[in-house]
Tab-separated table of C-alpha atoms in Angstrom:
chain	number	residue	atom	x	y	z
A	20	MET	CA	18.676	-17.510	0.245
A	21	ARG	CA	17.508	-20.383	2.474
A	22	SER	CA	15.633	-17.885	4.651
A	23	LEU	CA	13.975	-16.413	1.526
A	24	ALA	CA	12.849	-19.888	0.454
A	25	VAL	CA	11.331	-20.499	3.888
A	26	LEU	CA	9.604	-17.087	3.741
A	27	LEU	CA	8.143	-17.675	0.286
A	28	SER	CA	6.998	-21.184	1.251
A	29	SER	CA	5.207	-19.783	4.304
A	30	LEU	CA	3.494	-17.131	2.191
A	31	LEU	CA	2.373	-19.683	-0.401
A	32	LEU	CA	0.927	-21.871	2.359
A	33	ALA	CA	-0.886	-18.829	3.789
A	34	GLY	CA	-2.182	-17.940	0.329
A	35	SER	CA	-3.416	-21.502	-0.193
A	36	ALA	CA	-5.233	-21.371	3.129
A	37	ILE	CA	-6.881	-18.080	2.177
A	38	ALA	CA	-7.866	-19.512	-1.208
A	39	GLU	CA	-9.436	-22.578	0.429
A	40	GLU	CA	-11.206	-20.369	2.971
A	41	HIS	CA	-12.526	-18.143	0.143
A	42	GLY	CA	-13.790	-21.166	-1.767
A	43	ASP	CA	-15.519	-22.560	1.309
A	44	HIS	CA	-17.083	-19.142	1.973
A	45	GLU	CA	-18.474	-18.985	-1.579
A	46	ASP	CA	-19.785	-22.571	-1.363
A	47	HIS	CA	-21.529	-21.739	1.876
A	48	GLY	CA	-23.106	-18.693	0.263
A	49	GLU	CA	-24.379	-20.762	-2.653
A	50	HIS	CA	-25.476	-23.920	-0.836
A	51	GLY	CA	-25.712	-22.969	2.829
A	52	GLY	CA	-29.488	-23.004	2.916
A	53	HIS	CA	-30.262	-19.259	3.255
A	54	ASP	CA	-29.880	-16.134	1.161
A	55	ARG	CA	-27.423	-13.609	2.631
A	56	HIS	CA	-28.928	-10.901	0.465
A	57	ALA	CA	-32.587	-11.471	1.289
A	58	PRO	CA	-34.500	-8.172	1.040
A	59	HIS	CA	-35.453	-8.049	4.723
A	60	GLU	CA	-32.163	-9.325	6.156
A	61	GLU	CA	-30.231	-6.740	8.150
A	62	GLN	CA	-26.797	-5.966	6.718
A	63	ARG	CA	-23.847	-5.068	8.914
A	64	PRO	CA	-21.476	-2.243	7.859
A	65	GLY	CA	-19.176	-3.536	5.154
A	66	ALA	CA	-21.120	-6.734	4.496
A	67	GLN	CA	-21.357	-8.136	0.984
A	68	ARG	CA	-24.188	-6.528	-0.921
A	69	PRO	CA	-24.970	-5.308	-4.444
A	70	ALA	CA	-23.596	-1.881	-5.184
A	71	GLU	CA	-26.068	0.943	-4.732
A	72	PRO	CA	-26.279	4.325	-6.453
A	73	GLY	CA	-23.884	6.705	-4.727
A	74	ASP	CA	-21.738	3.906	-3.231
A	75	PRO	CA	-18.150	5.252	-3.313
A	76	HIS	CA	-16.882	1.773	-4.152
A	77	ALA	CA	-19.309	1.025	-6.970
A	78	GLY	CA	-17.739	0.110	-10.292
A	79	HIS	CA	-14.157	-0.662	-11.380
A	80	GLY	CA	-14.517	-4.434	-10.995
A	81	HIS	CA	-16.015	-4.546	-7.472
A	82	PRO	CA	-19.836	-4.593	-7.827
A	83	HIS	CA	-20.133	-6.904	-4.795
A	84	GLY	CA	-18.374	-7.227	-1.506
A	85	LEU	CA	-16.040	-5.304	0.735
A	86	HIS	CA	-13.448	-3.144	-1.003
A	87	PHE	CA	-11.144	-0.382	0.264
A	88	ALA	CA	-10.023	2.813	-1.417
A	89	HIS	CA	-6.288	3.255	-1.973
A	90	PRO	CA	-4.741	5.674	0.521
A	91	ASN	CA	-2.266	8.215	-0.834
A	92	LEU	CA	0.779	6.768	0.968
A	93	LEU	CA	-0.185	3.314	2.238
A	94	GLU	CA	-1.454	0.246	0.388
A	95	SER	CA	-5.045	-0.919	0.166
A	96	PRO	CA	-5.571	-4.290	1.887
A	97	THR	CA	-7.779	-5.505	-0.976
A	98	PRO	CA	-6.134	-6.607	-4.284
A	99	ASP	CA	-7.144	-4.466	-7.249
A	100	ARG	CA	-6.686	-3.982	-10.978
A	101	MET	CA	-5.147	-0.554	-11.188
A	102	LEU	CA	-2.657	1.698	-12.930
A	103	ARG	CA	-1.205	4.478	-10.752
A	104	LEU	CA	1.055	7.487	-11.449
A	105	ASP	CA	2.702	9.343	-8.556
A	106	TYR	CA	4.630	12.589	-8.182
A	107	ALA	CA	5.967	14.070	-4.944
A	108	HIS	CA	8.247	16.993	-4.150
A	109	VAL	CA	10.054	16.770	-0.798
A	110	ARG	CA	12.467	18.909	1.160
A	111	GLU	CA	14.624	16.496	3.118
A	112	GLY	CA	17.778	16.146	5.175
A	113	GLY	CA	19.193	18.124	8.066
A	114	GLY	CA	22.042	20.552	8.762
A	115	GLU	CA	24.259	20.971	5.690
A	116	ALA	CA	22.838	17.866	3.925
A	117	ARG	CA	19.528	19.350	2.821
A	118	ALA	CA	18.142	18.692	-0.642
A	119	HIS	CA	15.076	19.136	-2.808
A	120	ALA	CA	13.899	15.900	-4.408
A	121	ASP	CA	11.297	15.031	-7.013
A	122	ASP	CA	9.983	11.475	-6.847
A	123	PHE	CA	8.092	9.839	-9.713
A	124	GLY	CA	6.440	6.419	-9.649
A	125	LEU	CA	4.512	4.050	-11.887
A	126	THR	CA	2.523	1.280	-10.185
A	127	VAL	CA	0.718	-1.557	-11.940
A	128	GLU	CA	-1.449	-3.844	-9.778
A	129	TYR	CA	-3.346	-6.835	-11.136
A	130	ALA	CA	-5.709	-8.968	-9.062
A	131	PHE	CA	-5.973	-12.473	-10.540
A	132	GLU	CA	-8.638	-13.288	-7.967
A	133	ARG	CA	-10.482	-11.216	-5.414
A	134	TRP	CA	-8.081	-12.519	-2.724
A	135	MET	CA	-4.733	-12.476	-4.614
A	136	GLY	CA	-2.815	-10.030	-6.753
A	137	LEU	CA	0.588	-8.915	-8.062
A	138	GLU	CA	2.103	-5.473	-7.991
A	139	LEU	CA	4.973	-3.786	-9.845
A	140	VAL	CA	6.404	-0.424	-8.723
A	141	LEU	CA	8.869	1.484	-10.907
A	142	PRO	CA	10.256	4.576	-9.071
A	143	TYR	CA	12.497	7.406	-10.297
A	144	ARG	CA	14.163	10.177	-8.305
A	145	TYR	CA	15.664	13.594	-9.181
A	146	SER	CA	17.633	15.157	-6.307
A	147	ASP	CA	19.024	18.674	-6.075
A	148	PRO	CA	21.144	19.087	-2.892
A	149	ASP	CA	21.973	22.466	-1.413
A	150	ARG	CA	25.630	21.507	-1.659
A	151	GLY	CA	26.803	19.218	-4.435
A	152	PRO	CA	25.782	18.224	-7.949
A	153	THR	CA	22.259	17.389	-9.060
A	154	VAL	CA	21.667	13.648	-9.514
A	155	ALA	CA	18.898	11.557	-11.053
A	156	SER	CA	18.393	7.809	-11.296
A	157	LEU	CA	15.941	4.975	-11.352
A	158	ASP	CA	15.280	3.861	-7.745
A	159	ASP	CA	14.898	0.218	-6.652
A	160	LEU	CA	12.176	-1.610	-8.541
A	161	GLU	CA	9.641	-3.448	-6.370
A	162	LEU	CA	7.710	-6.638	-7.108
A	163	GLY	CA	4.913	-7.624	-4.731
A	164	LEU	CA	2.620	-10.565	-4.055
A	165	LYS	CA	-0.532	-9.737	-2.056
A	166	PHE	CA	-3.144	-11.899	-0.306
A	167	ALA	CA	-6.391	-10.926	1.426
A	168	SER	CA	-8.860	-12.842	3.624
A	169	PHE	CA	-12.568	-12.007	3.631
A	170	ALA	CA	-13.486	-14.333	6.498
A	171	PHE	CA	-14.772	-11.369	8.553
A	172	GLU	CA	-16.198	-9.396	5.675
A	173	ASP	CA	-19.659	-9.293	7.241
A	174	ARG	CA	-18.092	-7.294	10.099
A	175	GLY	CA	-16.389	-4.864	7.731
A	176	ILE	CA	-12.917	-6.415	8.264
A	177	VAL	CA	-10.325	-7.583	5.754
A	178	TRP	CA	-6.889	-8.842	6.794
A	179	GLY	CA	-3.994	-10.126	4.734
A	180	GLY	CA	-0.366	-9.775	3.831
A	181	GLY	CA	2.296	-10.724	1.342
A	182	VAL	CA	5.875	-10.000	0.375
A	183	GLU	CA	7.650	-7.393	-1.705
A	184	LEU	CA	11.033	-7.920	-3.358
A	185	ALA	CA	13.203	-4.826	-3.909
A	186	VAL	CA	15.450	-5.296	-6.967
A	187	PRO	CA	18.707	-3.255	-7.041
A	188	THR	CA	18.047	-0.997	-10.021
A	189	GLY	CA	19.286	2.152	-8.263
A	190	ASP	CA	22.718	3.801	-8.113
A	191	ASP	CA	24.907	3.666	-4.980
A	192	GLU	CA	27.219	6.421	-6.236
A	193	LYS	CA	24.300	8.844	-6.597
A	194	GLY	CA	22.749	7.834	-3.291
A	195	ILE	CA	19.490	6.743	-4.937
A	196	GLY	CA	18.422	3.191	-4.191
A	197	SER	CA	21.070	0.524	-4.542
A	198	SER	CA	23.016	-1.058	-7.369
A	199	ARG	CA	23.687	-4.346	-5.530
A	200	ILE	CA	21.476	-4.861	-2.423
A	201	CYS	CA	18.381	-7.035	-2.800
A	202	ARG	CA	15.746	-6.901	-0.064
A	203	ALA	CA	12.685	-8.928	0.912
A	204	GLU	CA	9.897	-7.065	2.680
A	205	PRO	CA	7.151	-9.315	4.137
A	206	PHE	CA	4.108	-7.376	5.353
A	207	VAL	CA	0.750	-7.753	7.083
A	208	ASP	CA	-2.229	-5.411	6.749
A	209	LEU	CA	-5.696	-4.868	8.087
A	210	GLY	CA	-8.725	-2.922	6.850
A	211	PHE	CA	-11.894	-1.948	8.694
A	212	ARG	CA	-14.843	-0.206	7.110
A	213	ALA	CA	-17.953	1.149	8.840
A	214	GLY	CA	-20.286	3.349	6.865
A	215	ARG	CA	-18.268	6.179	5.321
A	216	PHE	CA	-15.154	5.478	7.416
A	217	GLU	CA	-12.235	3.327	6.314
A	218	LEU	CA	-9.279	2.418	8.518
A	219	VAL	CA	-6.179	0.764	7.065
A	220	ALA	CA	-3.109	-0.408	9.036
A	221	LEU	CA	0.140	-1.810	7.628
A	222	GLY	CA	3.313	-3.330	9.075
A	223	LYS	CA	6.372	-4.288	7.019
A	224	LEU	CA	9.833	-5.743	7.789
A	225	GLY	CA	12.746	-5.100	5.404
A	226	VAL	CA	15.461	-7.789	5.292
A	227	GLN	CA	18.683	-7.584	3.237
A	228	LEU	CA	19.159	-10.849	1.278
A	229	ASN	CA	22.633	-10.610	-0.242
A	230	ARG	CA	24.679	-9.439	2.759
A	231	GLU	CA	28.455	-9.958	2.612
A	232	ALA	CA	30.096	-11.868	5.495
A	233	HIS	CA	31.744	-8.705	6.901
A	234	GLU	CA	28.550	-6.610	6.670
A	235	PRO	CA	26.170	-6.206	9.630
A	236	ARG	CA	22.652	-7.572	9.217
A	237	GLU	CA	20.266	-4.701	8.463
A	238	LEU	CA	16.610	-4.863	9.498
A	239	GLU	CA	14.135	-2.026	9.040
A	240	ALA	CA	10.501	-1.776	10.096
A	241	GLU	CA	7.925	0.273	8.214
A	242	TYR	CA	4.428	0.884	9.528
A	243	GLY	CA	1.461	3.155	9.099
A	244	VAL	CA	-2.190	3.828	9.595
A	245	SER	CA	-4.690	5.623	7.354
A	246	LEU	CA	-8.108	7.013	8.211
A	247	LEU	CA	-10.381	7.904	5.282
A	248	TYR	CA	-13.858	9.473	5.340
A	249	HIS	CA	-16.124	9.645	2.288
A	250	VAL	CA	-17.547	13.170	2.471
A	251	HIS	CA	-19.344	12.705	-0.845
A	252	PRO	CA	-19.268	10.121	-3.679
A	253	LYS	CA	-16.804	12.489	-5.395
A	254	VAL	CA	-14.723	13.544	-2.370
A	255	ALA	CA	-12.923	11.750	0.490
A	256	GLY	CA	-10.646	13.190	3.173
A	257	LEU	CA	-7.634	11.302	4.553
A	258	LEU	CA	-5.210	11.481	7.443
A	259	GLU	CA	-2.220	9.130	7.324
A	260	LEU	CA	0.701	8.458	9.681
A	261	THR	CA	3.717	6.528	8.422
A	262	GLY	CA	6.945	5.541	10.119
A	263	GLU	CA	10.329	3.906	9.511
A	264	SER	CA	12.585	2.490	12.242
A	265	ALA	CA	16.069	0.984	11.899
A	266	LEU	CA	16.211	-2.154	14.035
A	267	THR	CA	19.887	-3.046	13.530
A	268	GLY	CA	23.041	-1.589	12.004
A	269	ALA	CA	24.650	1.821	12.337
A	270	GLU	CA	21.263	3.597	12.289
A	271	ARG	CA	19.703	1.386	14.972
A	272	GLY	CA	17.023	3.248	16.899
A	273	HIS	CA	16.619	5.912	14.217
A	274	THR	CA	12.914	6.539	13.641
A	275	VAL	CA	11.221	8.916	11.201
A	276	LEU	CA	7.479	9.626	11.420
A	277	LEU	CA	5.453	11.509	8.844
A	278	LEU	CA	1.941	12.924	9.114
A	279	ALA	CA	0.087	13.269	5.797
A	280	PRO	CA	-3.300	14.968	5.487
A	281	GLY	CA	-4.853	14.587	2.067
A	282	VAL	CA	-7.887	14.314	-0.170
A	283	LYS	CA	-9.096	11.965	-2.909
A	284	LEU	CA	-11.302	13.164	-5.745
A	285	ARG	CA	-13.456	11.184	-8.170
A	286	PRO	CA	-14.542	13.734	-10.819
A	287	GLY	CA	-16.863	11.258	-12.514
A	288	GLY	CA	-18.689	10.363	-9.303
A	289	ALA	CA	-19.499	6.898	-7.956
A	290	GLY	CA	-18.535	4.150	-10.361
A	291	SER	CA	-15.845	6.224	-12.122
A	292	ALA	CA	-12.610	4.396	-12.871
A	293	PHE	CA	-10.494	7.552	-12.495
A	294	GLU	CA	-9.396	9.099	-9.184
A	295	ILE	CA	-7.075	11.916	-8.114
A	296	GLY	CA	-5.139	11.966	-4.832
A	297	LEU	CA	-3.512	15.026	-3.241
A	298	HIS	CA	-1.472	15.048	-0.034
A	299	ALA	CA	1.023	16.983	2.047
A	300	THR	CA	3.669	15.481	4.369
A	301	MET	CA	5.161	16.943	7.530
A	302	PRO	CA	7.496	15.536	10.202
A	303	ALA	CA	5.895	13.979	13.286
A	304	SER	CA	9.113	12.911	15.032
A	305	GLY	CA	11.995	14.739	16.691
A	306	ARG	CA	14.524	13.904	14.001
A	307	ARG	CA	13.415	15.795	10.918
A	308	ASP	CA	15.084	14.018	8.046
A	309	ARG	CA	12.185	14.976	5.861
A	310	SER	CA	10.950	18.491	6.544
A	311	TRP	CA	7.937	18.744	4.286
A	312	GLY	CA	6.493	17.550	1.022
A	313	ALA	CA	3.504	17.520	-1.307
A	314	GLY	CA	2.292	14.958	-3.806
A	315	LEU	CA	-0.162	14.120	-6.560
A	316	SER	CA	-1.447	10.668	-7.538
A	317	LEU	CA	-3.574	9.568	-10.497
A	318	PHE	CA	-5.461	6.250	-10.255
A	319	TRP	CA	-7.096	4.355	-13.080
A	320	HIS	CA	-8.993	1.135	-12.251
A	321	PHE	CA	-9.612	-1.414	-14.948
């Protein structure tokens, strides 16, 4: 718990620094002696500017400034006010331990400020193994605190990070989540936008907090990159690569990579608060613990 306190203190200090930086940035924009949005001033890709007709990011609370769309699998580096529903069907496992699984998720994200937000993820899993009984249970609930820095916004870059806390609301006996293990997952992220392209990268470290004295320390790294292209104000194509690697414990060295092509649709066009995400997943590593999958996501920005 001492390590968790140190981690949270570091994150709060980082968040305070970002808040101070954001305040200084705004003060400079208001009193710095020149207008960043002058009609004849050249704007770099991603720079702050009023939303224009057809801008894929117009509306849902972000009329000004750099904002990133939510990938289907990864997180957006910019805090948002959003309600999200997810469904995915996956065929996973290897050898005689194969199973079909249906994953459901409810995500609520609320940005108190442009640079800071909270997130709650409530997942549920239904698993039907080839051999054995069907099981279903709530998975581990996740609470997240997210920060973002806009210091390089005029270059189309946003960087940030935060921490997620996984609460043991799962079921060990069913093999879904955990009924006793609590984890902290600090993360860093980066977003780059140029014209219609958006690149998002994420790195996360999972640390078990309530380890017993006789248990080995378990560390797991999660990472990913997403490339999105706005084909049209109503359509965007995505290609995502995600990975998980066990750094310690019995599974040390075990890595699973997934490749996920997908699409995002905005039926109402630019400025619409409602979006639809579709994706497929396929293994990109030698060990195929997850053979294939497909998913649907519904986004509502408020």
